CSV table of N, CA and C in Angstrom, one decimal:
chain,number,residue,atom,x,y,z
W,3,MET,N,48.2,-64.7,72.0
W,3,MET,CA,47.0,-64.0,72.0
W,3,MET,C,45.8,-64.7,72.7
W,4,LYS,N,45.8,-66.1,72.5
W,4,LYS,CA,44.8,-66.9,73.2
W,4,LYS,C,44.9,-66.8,74.7
W,5,LYS,N,46.2,-66.8,75.1
W,5,LYS,CA,46.4,-66.8,76.6
W,5,LYS,C,45.9,-65.5,77.2
W,6,ILE,N,46.2,-64.4,76.4
W,6,ILE,CA,45.8,-63.1,76.9
W,6,ILE,C,44.2,-63.0,77.0
W,7,LEU,N,43.5,-63.5,76.0
W,7,LEU,CA,42.1,-63.4,76.0
W,7,LEU,C,41.5,-64.3,77.2
W,8,LEU,N,42.1,-65.4,77.4
W,8,LEU,CA,41.7,-66.3,78.4
W,8,LEU,C,41.9,-65.6,79.8
W,9,PHE,N,43.0,-65.0,80.0
W,9,PHE,CA,43.3,-64.3,81.2
W,9,PHE,C,42.3,-63.2,81.5
W,10,VAL,N,42.0,-62.4,80.4
W,10,VAL,CA,41.1,-61.3,80.5
W,10,VAL,C,39.7,-61.8,80.9
W,11,PHE,N,39.3,-62.9,80.3
W,11,PHE,CA,38.0,-63.5,80.5
W,11,PHE,C,37.9,-63.9,82.0
W,12,LEU,N,38.9,-64.6,82.5
W,12,LEU,CA,38.9,-65.1,83.9
W,12,LEU,C,38.8,-63.9,84.9
W,13,VAL,N,39.6,-62.9,84.6
W,13,VAL,CA,39.6,-61.7,85.5
W,13,VAL,C,38.2,-61.0,85.5
W,14,ALA,N,37.6,-60.9,84.3
W,14,ALA,CA,36.3,-60.2,84.2
W,14,ALA,C,35.3,-61.0,84.9
W,15,SER,N,35.4,-62.4,84.8
W,15,SER,CA,34.4,-63.2,85.5
W,15,SER,C,34.4,-63.1,87.0
W,16,PHE,N,35.6,-62.9,87.5
W,16,PHE,CA,35.8,-62.7,89.0
W,16,PHE,C,35.3,-61.3,89.4
W,17,ILE,N,35.5,-60.3,88.5
W,17,ILE,CA,35.1,-59.0,88.9
W,17,ILE,C,33.5,-58.9,88.9
W,18,TYR,N,32.9,-59.4,87.9
W,18,TYR,CA,31.4,-59.3,87.8
W,18,TYR,C,30.7,-60.3,88.6
W,19,ALA,N,31.4,-61.3,89.1
W,19,ALA,CA,30.8,-62.3,90.0
W,19,ALA,C,30.9,-61.9,91.5
W,20,ASP,N,31.0,-60.7,91.7
W,20,ASP,CA,31.2,-60.2,93.1
W,20,ASP,C,29.9,-60.2,93.8
W,21,LEU,N,29.5,-61.3,94.4
W,21,LEU,CA,28.3,-61.4,95.2
W,21,LEU,C,28.7,-61.5,96.7
W,22,SER,N,28.1,-60.7,97.5
W,22,SER,CA,28.4,-60.8,98.9
W,22,SER,C,27.6,-61.9,99.6
W,23,VAL,N,28.0,-62.3,100.8
W,23,VAL,CA,27.2,-63.3,101.5
W,23,VAL,C,25.8,-62.8,101.8
W,24,ASN,N,25.7,-61.5,102.1
W,24,ASN,CA,24.3,-61.0,102.4
W,24,ASN,C,23.4,-61.1,101.2
W,25,GLN,N,23.9,-60.9,100.0
W,25,GLN,CA,23.1,-61.0,98.8
W,25,GLN,C,22.6,-62.4,98.5
W,26,ILE,N,23.5,-63.4,98.8
W,26,ILE,CA,23.2,-64.8,98.6
W,26,ILE,C,22.1,-65.2,99.7
W,27,ARG,N,22.3,-64.7,100.9
W,27,ARG,CA,21.4,-65.0,102.0
W,27,ARG,C,20.0,-64.4,101.7
W,28,ASP,N,19.9,-63.2,101.1
W,28,ASP,CA,18.6,-62.7,100.7
W,28,ASP,C,17.9,-63.5,99.6
W,29,MET,N,18.7,-64.0,98.6
W,29,MET,CA,18.1,-64.8,97.6
W,29,MET,C,17.6,-66.1,98.2
W,30,VAL,N,18.3,-66.7,99.1
W,30,VAL,CA,17.8,-68.0,99.7
W,30,VAL,C,16.5,-67.7,100.5
W,31,THR,N,16.5,-66.6,101.2
W,31,THR,CA,15.2,-66.4,102.0
W,31,THR,C,14.0,-66.1,101.1
W,32,LYS,N,14.3,-65.5,100.0
W,32,LYS,CA,13.1,-65.2,99.1
W,32,LYS,C,12.6,-66.6,98.5
W,33,ILE,N,13.5,-67.5,98.3
W,33,ILE,CA,13.1,-68.8,97.8
W,33,ILE,C,12.3,-69.6,98.9
W,34,HIS,N,12.7,-69.4,100.1
W,34,HIS,CA,12.0,-70.2,101.2
W,34,HIS,C,10.7,-69.5,101.7
W,35,GLU,N,10.4,-68.3,101.2
W,35,GLU,CA,9.1,-67.7,101.7
W,35,GLU,C,7.9,-68.5,101.2
W,36,LYS,N,6.9,-68.5,102.0
W,36,LYS,CA,5.7,-69.3,101.7
W,36,LYS,C,5.0,-68.5,100.5
W,37,ARG,N,4.6,-69.3,99.5
W,37,ARG,CA,3.9,-68.7,98.4
W,37,ARG,C,2.4,-68.8,98.6
W,38,GLU,N,1.7,-67.8,98.1
W,38,GLU,CA,0.2,-67.8,98.2
W,38,GLU,C,-0.3,-68.3,96.9
W,39,GLY,N,-1.3,-69.2,97.0
W,39,GLY,CA,-1.9,-69.8,95.9
W,39,GLY,C,-3.3,-69.2,95.7
W,40,ILE,N,-4.1,-69.8,94.8
W,40,ILE,CA,-5.5,-69.4,94.5
W,40,ILE,C,-6.4,-70.2,95.4
W,41,ASP,N,-7.4,-69.5,95.9
W,41,ASP,CA,-8.4,-70.2,96.8
W,41,ASP,C,-9.1,-71.3,96.0
W,42,LEU,N,-9.7,-72.3,96.7
W,42,LEU,CA,-10.3,-73.4,96.0
W,42,LEU,C,-11.5,-73.0,95.1
W,43,GLU,N,-12.3,-72.0,95.6
W,43,GLU,CA,-13.5,-71.6,94.8
W,43,GLU,C,-13.0,-71.1,93.4
W,44,THR,N,-12.0,-70.2,93.4
W,44,THR,CA,-11.6,-69.6,92.2
W,44,THR,C,-11.0,-70.7,91.3
W,45,LEU,N,-10.3,-71.6,91.8
W,45,LEU,CA,-9.7,-72.7,91.1
W,45,LEU,C,-10.8,-73.6,90.4
W,46,GLU,N,-11.9,-73.8,91.1
W,46,GLU,CA,-12.9,-74.7,90.5
W,46,GLU,C,-13.7,-74.0,89.4
W,47,THR,N,-13.8,-72.6,89.5
W,47,THR,CA,-14.6,-71.9,88.5
W,47,THR,C,-13.7,-71.6,87.2
W,48,THR,N,-12.4,-71.8,87.2
W,48,THR,CA,-11.6,-71.6,86.0
W,48,THR,C,-11.9,-72.6,85.0
W,49,LYS,N,-11.7,-72.2,83.8
W,49,LYS,CA,-11.9,-73.1,82.6
W,49,LYS,C,-10.7,-74.0,82.5
W,50,GLU,N,-10.9,-75.3,82.2
W,50,GLU,CA,-9.8,-76.2,82.1
W,50,GLU,C,-9.1,-76.0,80.8
W,51,PRO,N,-7.7,-75.8,80.9
W,51,PRO,CA,-7.0,-75.4,79.7
W,51,PRO,C,-6.7,-76.6,78.7
W,52,PHE,N,-6.9,-77.8,79.2
W,52,PHE,CA,-6.6,-79.0,78.3
W,52,PHE,C,-7.9,-79.5,77.7
W,53,VAL,N,-7.8,-79.8,76.5
W,53,VAL,CA,-9.0,-80.3,75.7
W,53,VAL,C,-9.0,-81.8,75.8
W,54,ARG,N,-10.1,-82.4,76.2
W,54,ARG,CA,-10.2,-83.9,76.3
W,54,ARG,C,-10.9,-84.3,75.0
W,55,LEU,N,-10.3,-85.3,74.4
W,55,LEU,CA,-10.9,-85.9,73.2
W,55,LEU,C,-11.8,-87.0,73.6
W,56,GLN,N,-13.0,-87.0,73.1
W,56,GLN,CA,-13.9,-88.1,73.4
W,56,GLN,C,-14.1,-89.0,72.1
W,57,GLU,N,-14.1,-90.2,72.3
W,57,GLU,CA,-14.2,-91.1,71.2
W,57,GLU,C,-15.7,-91.3,70.9
W,58,GLU,N,-16.0,-91.0,69.6
W,58,GLU,CA,-17.4,-91.1,69.2
W,58,GLU,C,-17.7,-92.5,68.7
W,59,ASN,N,-18.9,-92.9,69.1
W,59,ASN,CA,-19.4,-94.3,68.6
W,59,ASN,C,-20.0,-94.2,67.3
W,60,ASN,N,-20.5,-93.0,66.9
W,60,ASN,CA,-21.2,-92.9,65.6
W,60,ASN,C,-20.1,-92.8,64.5
W,61,ILE,N,-20.3,-93.6,63.5
W,61,ILE,CA,-19.4,-93.6,62.4
W,61,ILE,C,-20.1,-93.0,61.2
W,62,THR,N,-19.5,-91.9,60.7
W,62,THR,CA,-20.0,-91.2,59.6
W,62,THR,C,-19.3,-91.7,58.3
W,63,THR,N,-20.0,-92.0,57.3
W,63,THR,CA,-19.4,-92.4,56.0
W,63,THR,C,-19.8,-91.4,55.0
W,64,PHE,N,-18.9,-91.1,54.2
W,64,PHE,CA,-19.1,-90.1,53.1
W,64,PHE,C,-19.3,-90.9,51.8
W,65,VAL,N,-20.3,-90.6,51.1
W,65,VAL,CA,-20.6,-91.3,49.8
W,65,VAL,C,-20.1,-90.3,48.7
W,66,ILE,N,-19.2,-90.7,48.0
W,66,ILE,CA,-18.7,-89.9,46.9
W,66,ILE,C,-19.3,-90.4,45.6
W,67,PRO,N,-20.1,-89.5,44.9
W,67,PRO,CA,-20.8,-90.0,43.7
W,67,PRO,C,-19.8,-90.3,42.6
W,68,GLU,N,-20.0,-91.4,42.0
W,68,GLU,CA,-19.1,-91.8,40.9
W,68,GLU,C,-19.4,-91.0,39.7
W,69,LYS,N,-18.3,-90.6,39.0
W,69,LYS,CA,-18.4,-89.8,37.8
W,69,LYS,C,-18.8,-90.7,36.7
W,70,ALA,N,-19.6,-90.2,35.8
W,70,ALA,CA,-20.0,-90.9,34.6
W,70,ALA,C,-18.7,-91.1,33.8
W,71,GLU,N,-18.5,-92.2,33.3
W,71,GLU,CA,-17.3,-92.5,32.5
W,71,GLU,C,-17.4,-91.7,31.2
W,72,GLU,N,-16.4,-90.8,31.0
W,72,GLU,CA,-16.3,-90.0,29.9
W,72,GLU,C,-15.7,-90.7,28.7
W,73,THR,N,-16.2,-90.5,27.5
W,73,THR,CA,-15.6,-91.1,26.4
W,73,THR,C,-14.4,-90.2,26.0
W,74,LYS,N,-13.3,-90.9,25.7
W,74,LYS,CA,-12.1,-90.2,25.3
W,74,LYS,C,-12.3,-89.7,23.9
W,75,LEU,N,-12.1,-88.4,23.7
W,75,LEU,CA,-12.3,-87.7,22.4
W,75,LEU,C,-11.0,-87.5,21.8
W,76,THR,N,-10.8,-87.9,20.5
W,76,THR,CA,-9.6,-87.8,19.8
W,76,THR,C,-9.9,-87.2,18.5
W,77,LEU,N,-9.2,-86.1,18.2
W,77,LEU,CA,-9.3,-85.4,16.9
W,77,LEU,C,-8.3,-86.0,15.9
W,78,HIS,N,-8.7,-86.6,14.8
W,78,HIS,CA,-7.8,-87.2,13.9
W,78,HIS,C,-7.5,-86.4,12.7
W,79,ALA,N,-8.5,-85.6,12.2
W,79,ALA,CA,-8.3,-84.8,11.0
W,79,ALA,C,-9.4,-83.7,10.9
W,80,ILE,N,-9.0,-82.7,10.1
W,80,ILE,CA,-10.0,-81.6,9.8
W,80,ILE,C,-9.9,-81.4,8.3
W,81,LEU,N,-11.1,-81.4,7.6
W,81,LEU,CA,-11.1,-81.3,6.2
W,81,LEU,C,-12.5,-80.7,5.7
W,82,ASN,N,-12.4,-79.7,4.9
W,82,ASN,CA,-13.6,-79.0,4.4
W,82,ASN,C,-14.7,-78.7,5.4
W,83,GLY,N,-14.3,-78.1,6.5
W,83,GLY,CA,-15.3,-77.7,7.5
W,83,GLY,C,-15.8,-78.8,8.4
W,84,LYS,N,-15.2,-80.0,8.3
W,84,LYS,CA,-15.6,-81.2,9.1
W,84,LYS,C,-14.5,-81.6,9.9
W,85,ALA,N,-14.8,-82.2,11.0
W,85,ALA,CA,-13.8,-82.7,11.9
W,85,ALA,C,-14.0,-84.2,12.1
W,86,TYR,N,-12.9,-85.0,12.0
W,86,TYR,CA,-12.9,-86.4,12.2
W,86,TYR,C,-12.5,-86.8,13.6
W,87,ILE,N,-13.6,-87.0,14.4
W,87,ILE,CA,-13.4,-87.2,15.9
W,87,ILE,C,-13.9,-88.6,16.2
W,88,ASN,N,-13.0,-89.4,16.8
W,88,ASN,CA,-13.4,-90.8,17.2
W,88,ASN,C,-14.0,-91.6,16.1
W,89,ASN,N,-13.3,-91.5,14.9
W,89,ASN,CA,-13.7,-92.3,13.7
W,89,ASN,C,-15.1,-91.9,13.2
W,90,GLU,N,-15.5,-90.6,13.4
W,90,GLU,CA,-16.7,-90.1,12.9
W,90,GLU,C,-16.5,-88.7,12.3
W,91,TRP,N,-17.1,-88.4,11.2
W,91,TRP,CA,-17.0,-87.0,10.6
W,91,TRP,C,-18.1,-86.2,11.3
W,92,LYS,N,-17.8,-85.0,11.8
W,92,LYS,CA,-18.7,-84.2,12.5
W,92,LYS,C,-18.6,-82.8,12.0
W,93,ARG,N,-19.8,-82.1,12.0
W,93,ARG,CA,-19.8,-80.6,11.6
W,93,ARG,C,-20.2,-79.8,12.8
W,94,VAL,N,-20.2,-78.5,12.7
W,94,VAL,CA,-20.5,-77.6,13.8
W,94,VAL,C,-22.0,-77.9,14.2
W,95,GLU,N,-22.2,-77.9,15.5
W,95,GLU,CA,-23.5,-78.2,16.2
W,95,GLU,C,-23.8,-79.7,16.2
W,96,ASP,N,-22.9,-80.5,15.8
W,96,ASP,CA,-23.1,-82.0,16.0
W,96,ASP,C,-22.7,-82.3,17.4
W,97,THR,N,-23.3,-83.4,17.9
W,97,THR,CA,-22.9,-83.8,19.3
W,97,THR,C,-22.1,-85.1,19.3
W,98,ILE,N,-21.2,-85.2,20.2
W,98,ILE,CA,-20.4,-86.4,20.4
W,98,ILE,C,-19.9,-86.5,21.8
W,99,GLY,N,-20.2,-87.6,22.4
W,99,GLY,CA,-19.8,-87.8,23.8
W,99,GLY,C,-20.4,-86.8,24.8
W,100,GLY,N,-21.6,-86.3,24.6
W,100,GLY,CA,-22.2,-85.4,25.5
W,100,GLY,C,-21.8,-83.9,25.2
W,101,PHE,N,-20.9,-83.7,24.2
W,101,PHE,CA,-20.4,-82.4,23.9
W,101,PHE,C,-21.0,-81.9,22.5
W,102,THR,N,-21.1,-80.6,22.4
W,102,THR,CA,-21.6,-80.1,21.1
W,102,THR,C,-20.4,-79.4,20.4
W,103,LEU,N,-20.2,-79.7,19.2
W,103,LEU,CA,-19.1,-79.1,18.4
W,103,LEU,C,-19.4,-77.7,18.1
W,104,LYS,N,-18.7,-76.7,18.6
W,104,LYS,CA,-19.0,-75.3,18.5
W,104,LYS,C,-18.1,-74.6,17.4
W,105,TYR,N,-16.9,-75.1,17.2
W,105,TYR,CA,-16.0,-74.3,16.3
W,105,TYR,C,-15.0,-75.3,15.7
W,106,ILE,N,-14.8,-75.2,14.4
W,106,ILE,CA,-13.7,-76.0,13.7
W,106,ILE,C,-12.7,-75.0,13.2
W,107,GLY,N,-11.5,-75.1,13.6
W,107,GLY,CA,-10.4,-74.3,13.1
W,107,GLY,C,-9.5,-75.1,12.2
W,108,LYS,N,-8.3,-74.5,11.9
W,108,LYS,CA,-7.3,-75.2,11.0
W,108,LYS,C,-6.6,-76.3,11.8
W,109,LYS,N,-6.3,-76.0,13.1
W,109,LYS,CA,-5.5,-77.0,13.8
W,109,LYS,C,-6.3,-77.6,15.0
W,110,GLY,N,-7.5,-77.2,15.2
W,110,GLY,CA,-8.2,-77.8,16.4
W,110,GLY,C,-9.7,-77.4,16.3
W,111,VAL,N,-10.4,-78.0,17.3
W,111,VAL,CA,-11.9,-77.8,17.4
W,111,VAL,C,-12.2,-77.4,18.9
W,112,VAL,N,-13.4,-76.8,19.1
W,112,VAL,CA,-13.9,-76.5,20.4
W,112,VAL,C,-15.2,-77.2,20.6
W,113,LEU,N,-15.2,-78.0,21.7
W,113,LEU,CA,-16.4,-78.7,22.1
W,113,LEU,C,-17.0,-78.1,23.4
W,114,ARG,N,-18.3,-78.0,23.5
W,114,ARG,CA,-18.9,-77.4,24.7
W,114,ARG,C,-20.0,-78.3,25.3
W,115,ASN,N,-20.0,-78.4,26.6
W,115,ASN,CA,-21.0,-79.1,27.3
W,115,ASN,C,-21.7,-78.0,28.1
W,116,ASN,N,-22.7,-78.3,29.0
W,116,ASN,CA,-23.4,-77.2,29.8
W,116,ASN,C,-22.4,-76.3,30.5
W,117,ASN,N,-21.4,-76.9,31.2
W,117,ASN,CA,-20.5,-76.1,32.0
W,117,ASN,C,-19.1,-76.4,31.8
W,118,GLN,N,-18.8,-77.0,30.7
W,118,GLN,CA,-17.4,-77.4,30.4
W,118,GLN,C,-17.1,-77.2,28.9
W,119,ILE,N,-15.8,-76.7,28.7
W,119,ILE,CA,-15.3,-76.5,27.4
W,119,ILE,C,-14.1,-77.4,27.2
W,120,LYS,N,-14.1,-78.1,26.0
W,120,LYS,CA,-12.9,-78.9,25.7
W,120,LYS,C,-12.4,-78.4,24.4
W,121,LYS,N,-11.0,-78.3,24.3
W,121,LYS,CA,-10.4,-78.0,23.0
W,121,LYS,C,-9.6,-79.2,22.6
W,122,LEU,N,-9.8,-79.6,21.4
W,122,LEU,CA,-9.0,-80.7,20.8
W,122,LEU,C,-8.1,-80.2,19.7
W,123,PHE,N,-6.9,-80.6,19.7
W,123,PHE,CA,-6.0,-80.2,18.7
W,123,PHE,C,-5.4,-81.4,17.9
W,124,LEU,N,-5.0,-81.2,16.7
W,124,LEU,CA,-4.5,-82.2,15.8
W,124,LEU,C,-3.1,-82.6,16.4
W,125,HIS,N,-2.8,-83.9,16.4
W,125,HIS,CA,-1.5,-84.3,16.9
W,125,HIS,C,-0.5,-84.1,15.7
W,126,LYS,N,0.5,-83.3,16.0
W,126,LYS,CA,1.5,-82.9,15.0
W,126,LYS,C,2.5,-84.1,14.8
W,127,GLU,N,2.5,-84.6,13.6
W,127,GLU,CA,3.5,-85.6,13.2
W,127,GLU,C,4.8,-85.0,12.8
W,128,ARG,N,5.8,-85.8,12.6
W,128,ARG,CA,7.1,-85.2,12.2
W,128,ARG,C,6.9,-84.7,10.8
W,129,ASP,N,7.4,-83.5,10.6
W,129,ASP,CA,7.3,-82.9,9.2
W,129,ASP,C,8.4,-83.3,8.3
W,130,ASN,N,9.5,-83.8,8.9
W,130,ASN,CA,10.7,-84.2,8.1
W,130,ASN,C,10.5,-85.7,7.6
W,131,PHE,N,10.6,-85.9,6.4
W,131,PHE,CA,10.5,-87.2,5.8
W,131,PHE,C,11.9,-87.7,5.5
W,132,ILE,N,12.3,-88.8,5.9
W,132,ILE,CA,13.6,-89.3,5.6
W,132,ILE,C,13.5,-90.3,4.5
W,133,MET,N,14.2,-90.0,3.4
W,133,MET,CA,14.1,-90.9,2.2
W,133,MET,C,15.2,-92.0,2.3
W,134,ILE,N,14.8,-93.2,2.3
W,134,ILE,CA,15.7,-94.3,2.4
W,134,ILE,C,15.6,-95.1,1.0
W,135,GLU,N,16.7,-95.4,0.5
W,135,GLU,CA,16.7,-96.1,-0.8
W,135,GLU,C,16.2,-97.5,-0.5
W,136,GLY,N,15.3,-98.0,-1.3
W,136,GLY,CA,14.8,-99.4,-1.2
W,136,GLY,C,15.8,-100.4,-1.8
W,137,ARG,N,15.3,-101.6,-1.9
W,137,ARG,CA,16.1,-102.7,-2.5
W,137,ARG,C,16.3,-102.5,-4.0
W,138,LYS,N,17.3,-102.9,-4.5
W,138,LYS,CA,17.5,-102.9,-6.0
W,138,LYS,C,17.3,-104.2,-6.6
């Protein structure tokens, strides 16, 4: 099968590659014809297609304003409408760390600054207690 396909391919290449000497001579003469270019005036008025990078001597420095160090807020407990945040008991409308306490729920609180809202939740401990017998 491979031999037959190879034979058919070779025969087809000879059939389709039938170029006469006159056709080859015409191709060569077209290559050797003098080509016309653009006149010098038109060439000078065209825009340069390549961009040149120029090194600037001016050095620009960006000053990034430092953020005020935020205090880390941690909710430890909620009891009787009060929240124990950062070792202090707080009620609604009390301030802590630049935030105002707006809401106290069963599992968390909402703190609000001018343009920022923070939600603090109680850290859930393991509910399962493992009873281990002590020493006798």
